[in-house]
Coordinates of C-alpha atoms in Angstrom, one line a residue:
M1 CA 7.6 -30.5 -0.7
G2 CA 9.3 -27.5 0.8
M3 CA 8.5 -23.8 0.3
S4 CA 10.0 -21.1 -1.8
L5 CA 11.5 -18.1 0.0
A6 CA 8.5 -15.9 -0.9
R7 CA 6.1 -18.5 0.4
L8 CA 8.0 -18.7 3.7
V9 CA 7.8 -14.9 4.1
L10 CA 4.1 -14.8 3.1
E11 CA 3.1 -17.7 5.4
G12 CA 4.8 -15.9 8.3
H13 CA 2.7 -12.8 7.6
R14 CA -0.6 -14.5 6.8
R15 CA -3.5 -13.3 9.0
A16 CA -4.3 -16.1 11.4
G17 CA -7.7 -17.7 10.9
E18 CA -8.4 -15.9 7.6
P19 CA -8.8 -18.2 4.6
P20 CA -7.9 -17.0 1.1
W21 CA -10.6 -16.0 -1.3
T22 CA -10.9 -15.7 -5.1
N23 CA -10.7 -12.3 -6.8
T24 CA -12.4 -11.2 -10.0
R25 CA -9.6 -12.8 -12.1
G26 CA -9.9 -16.1 -10.5
E27 CA -6.7 -15.7 -8.4
E28 CA -6.4 -16.9 -4.9
T29 CA -6.0 -13.8 -2.7
W30 CA -4.4 -13.5 0.7
R31 CA -4.5 -10.9 3.4
V32 CA -1.0 -10.4 5.0
R33 CA 0.5 -8.3 7.7
V34 CA 2.7 -5.4 6.4
D35 CA 5.8 -4.6 8.4
H36 CA 7.0 -1.5 6.5
V37 CA 5.2 1.1 4.3
V38 CA 7.4 3.3 2.2
V39 CA 5.9 6.3 0.4
G40 CA 7.6 8.7 -1.9
A41 CA 7.1 11.5 -4.4
E42 CA 3.8 12.0 -6.1
R43 CA 2.2 8.7 -5.2
G44 CA 3.5 8.8 -1.7
A45 CA 2.0 12.3 -1.1
L46 CA -1.3 11.1 -2.4
S47 CA -1.1 8.1 0.1
L48 CA -0.6 10.5 3.0
A49 CA -3.5 12.7 1.9
A50 CA -5.6 9.6 1.7
F51 CA -4.5 8.6 5.2
H52 CA -5.5 12.0 6.5
R53 CA -9.0 11.4 5.2
L54 CA -9.2 8.4 7.6
S55 CA -8.9 10.8 10.6
L56 CA -6.7 8.3 12.5
P57 CA -4.2 9.6 15.1
R58 CA -1.3 7.2 14.3
I59 CA 0.0 4.8 11.7
R60 CA -0.3 1.2 12.6
A61 CA 2.5 -0.3 10.5
E62 CA 5.7 -1.2 12.3
L63 CA 7.6 1.4 10.3
A64 CA 6.6 4.0 7.8
L65 CA 9.1 6.1 5.7
A66 CA 8.1 9.2 3.8
S67 CA 10.5 10.7 1.2
P68 CA 9.8 13.8 -0.9
D69 CA 12.6 13.3 -3.4
R70 CA 11.5 12.4 -6.9
V71 CA 13.1 10.2 -9.5
G72 CA 15.2 12.6 -11.6
G73 CA 15.8 15.0 -8.7
S74 CA 12.9 17.5 -9.3
P75 CA 11.7 18.9 -6.0
A76 CA 8.4 18.0 -4.5
S77 CA 5.6 20.5 -5.1
A78 CA 4.3 22.6 -2.2
S79 CA 1.2 20.5 -1.9
E80 CA 3.2 17.3 -1.8
Q81 CA 5.7 18.7 0.7
R82 CA 3.0 19.5 3.3
W83 CA 1.9 15.9 3.4
F84 CA 5.4 14.7 3.9
H85 CA 5.8 17.1 6.8
A86 CA 2.5 15.9 8.2
A87 CA 3.6 12.3 8.1
R88 CA 5.8 12.7 11.2
R89 CA 2.8 13.6 13.4
W90 CA 1.2 10.2 12.5
G91 CA 4.3 8.3 13.4
A92 CA 6.3 8.1 10.1
L93 CA 9.9 8.8 9.5
E94 CA 10.6 11.7 7.1
S95 CA 13.7 12.0 5.0
R96 CA 15.0 15.4 4.4
P97 CA 14.8 16.9 0.9
G98 CA 17.9 15.9 -0.9
A99 CA 18.6 12.8 1.2
G100 CA 17.6 10.6 -1.7
R101 CA 14.9 8.4 -3.2
C102 CA 12.8 6.5 -0.8
D103 CA 13.9 3.1 -2.2
R104 CA 17.6 3.8 -1.7
I105 CA 17.1 5.3 1.8
Y106 CA 15.0 2.4 2.9
A107 CA 17.5 -0.2 1.6
E108 CA 20.4 1.7 3.3
R109 CA 18.8 2.4 6.6
F110 CA 15.8 0.2 7.3
G111 CA 15.3 -2.8 5.1
S112 CA 16.1 -6.2 6.8
P113 CA 15.7 -9.8 5.8
G114 CA 12.3 -11.4 6.2
K115 CA 10.3 -8.2 6.3
L116 CA 7.2 -7.5 4.1
A117 CA 7.2 -4.0 2.7
L118 CA 4.8 -2.0 0.6
F119 CA 6.0 0.8 -1.7
A120 CA 3.9 3.7 -3.0
A121 CA 6.5 5.5 -5.0
D122 CA 7.5 6.3 -8.6
E123 CA 10.2 3.7 -8.6
A124 CA 10.2 -0.1 -8.2
P125 CA 11.6 -1.3 -4.9
S126 CA 15.0 -3.0 -5.0
S127 CA 15.1 -4.1 -1.3
G128 CA 14.4 -7.6 -2.4
A129 CA 18.2 -7.7 -2.6
L130 CA 18.2 -7.8 1.2
G131 CA 15.6 -10.5 1.5
V132 CA 12.8 -8.1 1.9
L133 CA 9.6 -9.1 0.1
A134 CA 8.7 -5.8 -1.3
F135 CA 5.6 -5.0 -3.5
S136 CA 4.6 -1.8 -5.3
S137 CA 1.1 -0.5 -4.5
G138 CA -1.3 2.2 -5.3
A139 CA -1.8 5.2 -3.1
L140 CA -5.1 4.0 -1.6
E141 CA -3.6 0.6 -0.8
A142 CA -0.7 2.2 0.9
A143 CA -2.9 4.5 2.9
S144 CA -5.0 1.5 4.0
A145 CA -1.8 -0.3 5.0
L146 CA -0.7 2.7 7.0
A147 CA -4.0 2.5 8.8
S148 CA -4.4 -1.3 9.3
A149 CA -0.9 -2.8 8.6
V150 CA -2.7 -5.2 6.2
F151 CA -2.3 -5.7 2.5
E152 CA -4.3 -7.9 0.1
L153 CA -2.5 -9.6 -2.8
P154 CA -3.0 -12.5 -5.2
A155 CA -1.0 -15.5 -4.1
P156 CA 2.1 -15.2 -6.4
R157 CA 3.6 -17.9 -8.5
S158 CA 7.1 -18.9 -7.5
V159 CA 9.7 -18.5 -10.3
A160 CA 13.2 -19.7 -9.4
V161 CA 16.4 -18.5 -11.2
R162 CA 19.1 -21.0 -10.2
V163 CA 22.5 -19.4 -10.9
H164 CA 25.8 -21.3 -11.4
G165 CA 29.4 -20.1 -11.8
S166 CA 30.4 -16.5 -11.7
F167 CA 30.5 -13.5 -13.9
A168 CA 33.3 -13.0 -16.4
S169 CA 35.2 -9.7 -16.3
R170 CA 33.0 -6.7 -17.2
V171 CA 29.8 -8.7 -17.0
S172 CA 27.4 -7.9 -14.2
G173 CA 23.8 -7.8 -12.8
Q174 CA 22.2 -5.8 -15.6
D175 CA 23.5 -8.4 -18.1
L176 CA 21.8 -11.1 -16.1
V177 CA 18.5 -9.2 -16.2
L178 CA 18.8 -8.8 -19.9
A179 CA 19.6 -12.4 -20.4
L180 CA 16.5 -13.5 -18.4
S181 CA 14.0 -10.9 -19.8
P182 CA 13.6 -12.6 -23.2
R183 CA 13.1 -16.0 -21.6
R184 CA 10.3 -14.6 -19.4
A185 CA 8.7 -12.6 -22.2
S186 CA 6.8 -15.6 -23.6
V187 CA 5.1 -16.2 -20.2
P188 CA 1.6 -14.6 -19.8
F189 CA 1.8 -12.0 -17.0
S190 CA 0.5 -13.2 -13.7
P191 CA 1.4 -12.3 -10.1
A192 CA 4.8 -13.9 -9.6
V193 CA 7.9 -13.5 -7.4
V194 CA 11.2 -14.2 -9.1
E195 CA 13.7 -15.7 -6.7
L196 CA 17.4 -16.1 -7.2
C197 CA 19.1 -19.1 -5.7
G198 CA 21.7 -21.7 -6.4
P199 CA 25.5 -22.3 -6.0
G200 CA 26.3 -19.1 -7.9
M201 CA 24.8 -16.8 -5.4
P202 CA 28.1 -16.0 -3.6
A203 CA 29.4 -14.6 -6.9
L204 CA 26.6 -11.9 -6.9
S205 CA 27.8 -8.7 -5.3
M206 CA 25.3 -6.5 -3.5
A207 CA 25.4 -4.0 -6.4
D208 CA 24.4 -6.9 -8.7
R209 CA 21.7 -7.9 -6.4
F210 CA 20.2 -4.4 -6.1
T211 CA 20.3 -4.2 -9.9
V212 CA 18.4 -7.4 -10.4
A213 CA 15.9 -6.8 -7.6
G214 CA 14.9 -3.4 -8.9
Q215 CA 13.8 -4.7 -12.3
A216 CA 10.7 -6.8 -11.5
A217 CA 8.9 -5.4 -14.6
A218 CA 11.6 -6.5 -16.9
L219 CA 11.2 -10.0 -15.5
R220 CA 7.4 -9.9 -15.7
S221 CA 7.0 -10.3 -12.0
T222 CA 5.4 -8.4 -9.1
A223 CA 8.6 -8.7 -7.0
V224 CA 12.1 -10.0 -7.0
L225 CA 13.5 -11.7 -3.9
L226 CA 17.0 -12.9 -3.1
P227 CA 18.2 -14.9 -0.1
S228 CA 20.0 -13.3 2.8
D229 CA 23.5 -14.8 3.1
E230 CA 27.0 -13.7 4.1
T231 CA 27.0 -11.1 1.3
T232 CA 23.9 -9.5 2.8
R233 CA 25.5 -9.6 6.2
R234 CA 28.6 -7.7 5.0
F235 CA 26.4 -5.0 3.5
L236 CA 24.3 -4.5 6.6
K237 CA 27.5 -4.5 8.7
A238 CA 28.9 -1.7 6.4
Q239 CA 25.7 0.2 7.1
G240 CA 26.1 -0.2 10.8
R241 CA 23.1 -2.6 11.0
E242 CA 24.6 -6.1 11.3
T243 CA 22.1 -6.8 14.1
D244 CA 19.3 -6.6 11.5
W245 CA 20.8 -9.6 9.6
K246 CA 19.5 -13.1 9.7
R247 CA 20.0 -16.0 7.3
L248 CA 17.0 -16.5 5.0
E249 CA 16.7 -18.9 2.1
A250 CA 14.2 -21.2 0.4
D251 CA 13.8 -24.8 1.5
Q252 CA 16.2 -27.2 -0.3
D253 CA 13.2 -29.1 -1.7
A254 CA 11.2 -26.0 -2.6
D255 CA 8.3 -26.5 -5.0
W256 CA 8.7 -24.0 -7.8
D257 CA 6.1 -23.1 -10.4
E258 CA 8.8 -22.3 -12.9
L259 CA 12.6 -22.9 -12.9
F260 CA 15.3 -21.2 -15.0
E261 CA 18.9 -22.3 -15.0
V262 CA 21.6 -19.7 -15.7
D263 CA 25.3 -20.2 -16.1
L264 CA 26.9 -16.9 -15.2
D265 CA 30.2 -17.9 -16.8
T266 CA 28.6 -17.9 -20.2
L267 CA 26.9 -14.5 -20.0
E268 CA 28.1 -11.6 -22.2
P269 CA 27.5 -7.9 -22.1
R270 CA 24.0 -7.0 -23.4
I271 CA 22.0 -4.0 -24.3
A272 CA 18.2 -3.6 -24.8
P273 CA 15.7 -0.9 -25.7
R274 CA 14.7 0.7 -22.4
V275 CA 11.0 0.2 -23.0
E276 CA 11.5 -3.3 -24.4
P277 CA 14.0 -5.3 -22.3
E278 CA 12.8 -8.5 -23.8
A279 CA 14.4 -7.4 -27.1
A280 CA 17.9 -7.6 -25.6
R281 CA 20.9 -8.4 -27.7
L282 CA 24.6 -8.8 -27.2
A283 CA 26.5 -5.5 -27.0
R284 CA 28.9 -6.7 -29.7
H285 CA 26.0 -7.1 -32.1
G286 CA 25.2 -3.4 -31.7
A287 CA 28.8 -2.2 -31.7
G288 CA 29.5 0.9 -33.6
M289 CA 26.2 2.7 -33.1
P290 CA 27.0 6.4 -32.1
V291 CA 26.0 7.3 -28.6
A292 CA 25.2 11.0 -27.8
R293 CA 24.5 10.6 -24.1
V294 CA 25.2 8.1 -21.4
V295 CA 23.2 8.3 -18.2
V296 CA 23.9 6.5 -14.9
G297 CA 20.9 7.2 -12.7
G298 CA 19.6 7.1 -9.2
R299 CA 19.2 3.3 -9.0
A300 CA 23.0 2.8 -9.2
S301 CA 24.7 1.9 -6.0
A302 CA 28.0 3.3 -4.7
A303 CA 29.8 0.2 -6.0
D304 CA 28.3 0.8 -9.5
W305 CA 30.0 4.2 -9.3
G306 CA 33.2 2.4 -8.5
K307 CA 32.8 0.2 -11.6
L308 CA 32.3 3.3 -13.7
A309 CA 35.2 5.2 -12.2
G310 CA 37.5 2.2 -12.5
M311 CA 37.0 2.1 -16.3
M312 CA 37.2 5.9 -16.7
R313 CA 40.4 6.4 -14.6
G314 CA 43.1 8.0 -16.7
R315 CA 40.8 8.3 -19.7
T316 CA 38.4 11.0 -21.0
V317 CA 34.8 11.0 -22.2
D318 CA 34.5 11.0 -26.0
P319 CA 34.1 14.6 -27.3
A320 CA 30.8 13.8 -29.0
T321 CA 29.2 12.1 -26.0
E322 CA 28.0 13.3 -22.6
L323 CA 28.3 11.2 -19.5
L324 CA 25.8 12.3 -16.8
V325 CA 25.7 10.7 -13.3
L326 CA 23.0 11.3 -10.7
P327 CA 23.3 9.9 -7.2
G328 CA 20.2 8.2 -5.9
S329 CA 20.9 9.2 -2.3
R330 CA 23.2 11.4 -0.3
Q331 CA 24.9 8.3 1.0
V332 CA 25.8 7.1 -2.5
L333 CA 27.4 10.5 -3.3
D334 CA 29.2 10.8 0.0
T335 CA 30.6 7.3 -0.2
A336 CA 31.7 7.8 -3.8
E337 CA 33.4 11.0 -2.9
R338 CA 35.2 9.4 0.0
A339 CA 36.5 6.6 -2.3
G340 CA 37.7 9.2 -4.8
W341 CA 35.3 8.0 -7.5
V342 CA 33.6 11.4 -7.9
E343 CA 36.9 13.1 -8.6
T344 CA 37.9 10.4 -11.1
L345 CA 34.6 10.8 -13.0
R346 CA 34.8 14.6 -13.1
T347 CA 38.4 14.5 -14.2
A348 CA 37.3 12.1 -17.1
G349 CA 34.7 14.7 -18.2
A350 CA 31.6 13.3 -16.6
R351 CA 28.9 15.6 -15.1
V352 CA 28.0 14.6 -11.6
L353 CA 24.6 16.3 -11.1
E354 CA 24.5 16.6 -7.3
G355 CA 21.5 19.0 -7.4
G356 CA 19.4 16.4 -9.2
G357 CA 18.1 18.5 -12.1
W358 CA 18.7 16.8 -15.4
P359 CA 19.4 19.2 -18.3
G360 CA 16.8 19.5 -21.0
A361 CA 19.3 19.9 -23.7
G362 CA 23.0 20.2 -24.3
T363 CA 24.0 17.1 -26.1
R364 CA 26.9 17.9 -28.5
S365 CA 26.3 15.0 -30.9
R366 CA 25.3 15.8 -34.5
G367 CA 24.7 12.1 -35.3
P368 CA 21.9 9.8 -34.3
R369 CA 20.5 10.6 -30.8
A370 CA 21.1 7.3 -29.2
G371 CA 21.6 7.0 -25.5
L372 CA 22.8 4.4 -23.1
C373 CA 21.6 4.2 -19.6
F374 CA 21.8 2.3 -16.4
G375 CA 19.7 2.6 -13.2
V376 CA 17.3 5.2 -14.6
G377 CA 13.7 6.1 -14.7
A378 CA 12.0 7.9 -17.6
E379 CA 12.4 11.2 -15.9
E380 CA 16.2 10.7 -15.7
C381 CA 16.7 10.4 -19.4
G382 CA 16.3 14.1 -20.0
E383 CA 14.4 15.5 -22.9
G384 CA 12.8 13.5 -25.7
G385 CA 14.4 12.7 -29.0
F386 CA 16.7 9.9 -27.7
E387 CA 16.5 6.2 -28.4
W388 CA 17.5 4.8 -25.1
Y389 CA 19.1 1.5 -24.4
L390 CA 19.6 -0.3 -21.1
A391 CA 23.2 -1.4 -20.3
S392 CA 25.5 -2.3 -17.5
P393 CA 27.8 0.3 -15.8
E394 CA 30.7 -1.3 -17.6
S395 CA 28.9 -1.0 -21.0
C396 CA 28.0 2.6 -20.2
A397 CA 31.7 3.4 -19.4
A398 CA 32.7 1.8 -22.7
A399 CA 30.2 3.9 -24.7
A400 CA 31.3 7.1 -22.9
L401 CA 34.9 6.4 -23.7
T402 CA 34.4 5.5 -27.4
G403 CA 31.3 7.5 -28.3
R404 CA 29.7 4.3 -29.6
I405 CA 28.1 1.2 -28.3
T406 CA 31.1 -1.0 -27.5
D407 CA 31.6 -4.4 -25.9
P408 CA 33.3 -3.3 -22.6
R409 CA 35.6 -6.3 -22.8
E410 CA 37.3 -4.6 -25.8
I411 CA 38.3 -1.5 -23.8
D412 CA 42.1 -1.6 -23.4
V413 CA 42.3 -0.6 -19.7
D414 CA 42.9 -2.7 -16.7
P415 CA 40.6 -1.1 -14.1
E416 CA 40.9 -1.9 -10.4
E417 CA 38.0 -4.0 -9.3
A418 CA 35.5 -1.8 -7.4
E419 CA 34.9 -3.5 -4.1
E420 CA 31.8 -3.0 -2.0
P421 CA 32.6 -0.3 0.6
G422 CA 33.6 -1.7 4.0
R423 CA 31.8 1.2 5.6
Y424 CA 29.2 3.5 4.0
A425 CA 28.9 7.2 4.8
I426 CA 26.0 7.4 7.2
D427 CA 24.2 10.6 8.0
E428 CA 21.7 9.9 10.8
A429 CA 20.4 13.5 10.5
S430 CA 19.1 12.8 7.0
V431 CA 16.0 11.1 8.4
L432 CA 13.8 12.9 10.8
R433 CA 12.2 10.9 13.6
P434 CA 8.4 10.9 14.2
F435 CA 6.9 13.4 16.6
D436 CA 5.9 12.1 20.0
P437 CA 2.2 11.0 20.2
G438 CA 1.4 13.7 22.8
A439 CA 3.2 16.5 21.0
E440 CA 1.0 19.6 20.4
L441 CA 1.2 20.3 16.6
P442 CA -0.9 22.4 14.2
E443 CA -3.4 20.3 12.3
P444 CA -2.5 19.8 8.6
E445 CA -4.6 21.5 6.0
A446 CA -7.8 19.9 5.0
S447 CA -7.5 17.2 2.4
S448 CA -9.4 17.5 -0.9
F449 CA -9.5 13.7 -1.0
P450 CA -13.0 12.6 -2.1
P451 CA -14.8 11.0 0.9
G452 CA -16.6 8.2 -1.0
R453 CA -20.3 7.4 -0.9
P454 CA -21.7 4.0 0.0
V455 CA -23.2 2.0 -2.8
R456 CA -26.5 1.1 -1.1
G457 CA -30.1 1.1 -2.0
V458 CA -31.0 2.9 -5.3
L459 CA -28.2 4.4 -7.3
R460 CA -29.8 7.1 -9.4
G461 CA -28.3 9.8 -11.6
A462 CA -28.1 11.4 -15.0
V463 CA -25.6 10.3 -17.7
L464 CA -23.0 12.9 -17.6
A465 CA -21.0 11.8 -20.7
R466 CA -20.5 9.0 -23.2
L467 CA -16.9 8.1 -23.8
R468 CA -15.4 6.5 -26.9
D469 CA -13.9 3.0 -27.2
H470 CA -10.5 2.7 -25.6
A471 CA -10.7 6.0 -23.8
V472 CA -7.5 6.3 -21.8
T473 CA -6.7 7.8 -18.4
D474 CA -5.2 10.9 -20.1
D475 CA -8.6 11.5 -21.6
I476 CA -10.0 11.7 -18.1
V477 CA -7.2 13.8 -16.6
P478 CA -5.1 15.5 -19.3
W479 CA -1.8 15.2 -17.6
G480 CA 1.2 17.5 -18.2
A481 CA 3.5 20.0 -16.5
R482 CA 0.6 22.3 -15.5
M483 CA -1.0 19.4 -13.5
L484 CA 2.1 18.2 -11.7
P485 CA 2.0 20.8 -8.9
H486 CA -1.6 19.6 -8.1
A487 CA -0.9 15.9 -8.0
T488 CA -2.4 15.5 -4.5
E489 CA -5.1 18.2 -5.0
I490 CA -7.9 16.0 -6.4
S491 CA -10.3 18.9 -6.4
A492 CA -8.0 21.1 -8.5
L493 CA -7.4 18.2 -10.9
S494 CA -11.1 17.6 -11.2
E495 CA -11.6 21.0 -12.8
H496 CA -9.9 19.7 -15.9
A497 CA -11.6 16.3 -16.1
L498 CA -12.5 15.3 -19.7
E499 CA -11.9 18.9 -20.8
A500 CA -10.5 17.9 -24.2
T501 CA -13.4 15.6 -25.2
E502 CA -16.3 16.8 -23.0
P503 CA -15.9 20.6 -22.5
G504 CA -17.7 21.7 -19.4
F505 CA -17.9 18.2 -17.9
A506 CA -16.6 19.2 -14.4
G507 CA -19.1 22.1 -14.0
R508 CA -21.9 19.9 -15.3
A509 CA -21.1 17.1 -12.9
L510 CA -20.9 19.4 -9.9
S511 CA -24.1 21.2 -10.8
Q512 CA -26.0 17.9 -11.1
R513 CA -24.3 16.6 -7.9
G514 CA -22.8 13.7 -9.8
G515 CA -24.2 11.0 -12.0
L516 CA -23.0 8.2 -14.2
L517 CA -20.8 7.7 -17.2
V518 CA -21.2 5.3 -20.2
A519 CA -18.3 4.2 -22.3
G520 CA -17.2 1.8 -25.0
S521 CA -14.7 -1.0 -24.6
G522 CA -11.3 -1.0 -23.0
L523 CA -11.9 2.0 -20.7
G524 CA -9.1 3.3 -18.6
A525 CA -5.8 2.0 -20.0
G526 CA -2.7 4.2 -19.2
E527 CA -0.8 5.7 -16.3
R528 CA -2.2 7.4 -13.3
G529 CA -5.4 5.4 -13.4
E530 CA -5.8 5.8 -9.7
I531 CA -5.9 9.6 -9.9
A532 CA -8.3 9.4 -12.8
A533 CA -10.7 7.3 -10.7
L534 CA -10.4 9.6 -7.7
V535 CA -11.1 12.7 -9.9
L536 CA -14.3 11.0 -11.1
A537 CA -15.3 10.2 -7.5
A538 CA -14.6 13.9 -6.5
L539 CA -17.1 15.0 -9.2
G540 CA -19.7 12.7 -7.9
V541 CA -19.6 9.9 -10.5
R542 CA -21.3 7.0 -8.8
G543 CA -21.1 4.4 -11.5
V544 CA -19.7 3.6 -15.0
L545 CA -21.5 1.5 -17.6
A546 CA -19.0 0.3 -20.2
R547 CA -18.6 -2.4 -22.8
G548 CA -15.3 -3.3 -21.1
F549 CA -12.6 -2.0 -18.7
D550 CA -8.9 -2.1 -18.4
A551 CA -8.3 -4.6 -15.6
E552 CA -6.2 -2.2 -13.5
F553 CA -8.6 0.7 -13.9
H554 CA -11.5 -1.5 -12.9
G555 CA -9.8 -2.0 -9.6
H556 CA -9.1 1.7 -9.2
L557 CA -12.8 2.5 -9.7
V558 CA -13.8 0.0 -7.0
H559 CA -11.3 1.4 -4.6
A560 CA -12.6 4.9 -5.3
G561 CA -16.1 3.8 -4.5
I562 CA -17.4 3.9 -8.2
L563 CA -19.5 0.9 -9.4
P564 CA -18.2 -0.5 -12.7
L565 CA -20.8 -2.5 -14.7
R566 CA -20.4 -4.1 -18.1
L567 CA -23.0 -3.5 -20.8
A568 CA -23.6 -6.9 -22.4
H569 CA -24.7 -5.6 -25.8
E570 CA -23.5 -2.9 -28.1
A571 CA -27.2 -1.9 -28.7
D572 CA -27.5 -1.1 -24.9
L573 CA -24.6 1.4 -25.2
R574 CA -26.1 3.0 -28.3
A575 CA -29.5 3.3 -26.6
I576 CA -28.2 5.5 -23.7
E577 CA -27.7 9.2 -24.4
P578 CA -26.1 11.9 -22.3
G579 CA -28.7 13.4 -20.1
D580 CA -30.7 10.2 -19.7
E581 CA -31.8 9.6 -16.1
L582 CA -30.8 6.1 -14.9
E583 CA -31.3 4.1 -11.8
I584 CA -29.9 0.9 -10.4
P585 CA -32.1 -0.5 -7.6
G586 CA -31.5 -3.0 -4.8
L587 CA -27.8 -2.4 -4.2
P588 CA -25.6 -4.0 -3.1
E589 CA -27.8 -7.2 -2.9
A590 CA -28.4 -7.1 -6.6
L591 CA -24.7 -7.6 -7.2
A592 CA -24.7 -11.1 -5.5
P593 CA -24.6 -14.1 -7.8
G594 CA -28.0 -15.2 -9.1
K595 CA -29.6 -11.9 -8.1
P596 CA -31.4 -9.8 -10.8
L597 CA -29.4 -6.7 -11.7
V598 CA -31.0 -4.1 -13.9
V599 CA -30.4 -0.6 -15.0
R600 CA -33.5 1.4 -15.7
N601 CA -33.6 4.2 -18.2
L602 CA -36.2 6.5 -16.7
T603 CA -36.0 8.9 -19.6
R604 CA -36.7 6.4 -22.3
G605 CA -38.8 3.8 -20.3
S606 CA -36.4 1.0 -21.0
Q607 CA -34.0 -1.2 -19.0
Y608 CA -30.8 -3.1 -19.5
T609 CA -29.3 -6.2 -17.8
P610 CA -25.6 -5.4 -17.2
Q611 CA -22.9 -7.8 -15.9
H612 CA -20.1 -7.3 -13.5
D613 CA -16.7 -8.8 -12.5
L614 CA -16.9 -8.0 -8.8
A615 CA -15.7 -10.4 -6.2
P616 CA -17.5 -10.4 -2.8
R617 CA -14.6 -8.4 -1.4
D618 CA -15.1 -5.7 -4.1
I619 CA -18.8 -5.5 -3.3
A620 CA -18.1 -5.0 0.4
I621 CA -15.6 -2.2 -0.5
L622 CA -18.3 -0.5 -2.7
E623 CA -20.9 -0.9 0.0
A624 CA -18.6 0.9 2.4
G625 CA -17.9 3.7 -0.1
G626 CA -14.4 2.7 -1.3
L627 CA -11.3 1.2 0.1
L628 CA -10.5 3.9 2.6
A629 CA -14.0 3.8 4.1
F630 CA -13.8 0.0 4.1
H631 CA -10.7 0.0 6.2
R632 CA -11.8 2.9 8.4
E633 CA -14.9 0.9 9.4
A634 CA -12.7 -2.1 10.2
V635 CA -10.2 -0.1 12.3
E636 CA -12.9 1.7 14.2
A637 CA -14.6 -1.6 15.0
Q638 CA -11.3 -3.0 16.2
T639 CA -11.8 -6.0 14.0
P640 CA -9.8 -7.4 11.0
A641 CA -10.9 -5.8 7.8

């Protein structure tokens, strides 16, 4: 049997002579070469701060792009901005503030078929539309990839979506996503790449392709990948990059793990709750619901602006509704202005927010605060109090014109079809080139990134706190507006660790030079788990004994150099009190299969037999002192990690 497109790309990037191994979830895991690393906003700045901790002179990836612009347009903090400036000294490209989100800049200027890219940013990559196999990653993984040009990932399942026919008028890529999402919802989540293929591919415009590729989460996948064909070639030519093009497609006899057939001719406009795309329904079934605000966000392409403008031309936004449009990049805005679409939208009553700051209030509706959105992140929806629905640009235009959810096919206008631009507005000055390796530059300020401590010998310390069942990451780091300026300053964040539930925790941990935590079940669910783990490491937490861990947070603890162990019995948890002195001898050897692993309570003269879910790779990372130290040792030794 032949190979899927994702398998072809991955096989071309496999590290020669390195067999796969099994991770803690029983998944076959590969080490692959990374071509491009893209870092943006908060997570990107954290990646660069982590790279600085490695004390390496240059980035090893073929290309690295650093972009300070956030989803929603809010500016980078001063602490973030200094790391984006520092990236150029290490060999990265830096986009100027205001140039756009890293995902859009990468797709416009650098993405090319067959590349493998890693994104540490606050938005999902959409460059799969170009035939780039692009994955989202954490900050530490991205920093390690910058240092080693290597990424580790579970071998993904191949999910094919074979499309036939072509879209009817006013049906587009978002409707395809919302038709697929309910069909994928019943599948248990596992690493997967969704690939589009089939005779209907020529009917999918680049705007539709970017829309589909940027919604991996809605399709319960880790990436979305499309073939590179003549449509891709025309896009790259319009970007002045036709030489980057090559044909790329799956083998005709590809072996798929799952296969979905979709007839584009039968699709209708759909809407769905923004946080629950699998609950999609036909737009005509929601017709009549008042809409207070319509938002077209930074993931929209220039051609999407053309669709919107085509339906708005000669009409005006309903008096009870706001239409807000935010460009995802300077190129999108300049291209739309050149085509006359910006003037059309403004004449119709839309607000084109070039500065990027979304208003916190101002909706004029007195009715239900429903909102329709396309191409947005949570930050782009403005203030709370709205019930947001995903919709296509065409459905957004229909709602803006009528003030209600409306099937766009019912709008009595005959818009001109918005074609993909034959030439995009290109500003080469928007991306700054790296400094020469020999350039004399001031050293960046010292990073507060925790260095990590090897898990070797006897791990001993006092129990600093006992956390409840299902303690979430916001319990560890109480996130909010006051924390955002310090997103890369781990030492500053650590001052607030557990302050709501364990007053004085940070000072106690520092005065005792660290220690251990005990916790109930389900520890660590929630956002920013990586930052929470790094904050604990910065306070000297060496290990966590819990009844159970959120799977993602378990990985963050390992990467931060913190030993996660499971207490097998509830009685063991109840027997340990804050202040007890514990020790775990014989590390890391005691973590090997069949070896005795014990935790001794020196205060109470008792001991416990914990369990763990650590793969050999995890144990090696812990022994080194975390993921950064693990890769630093490998790079310094000039051997594969």
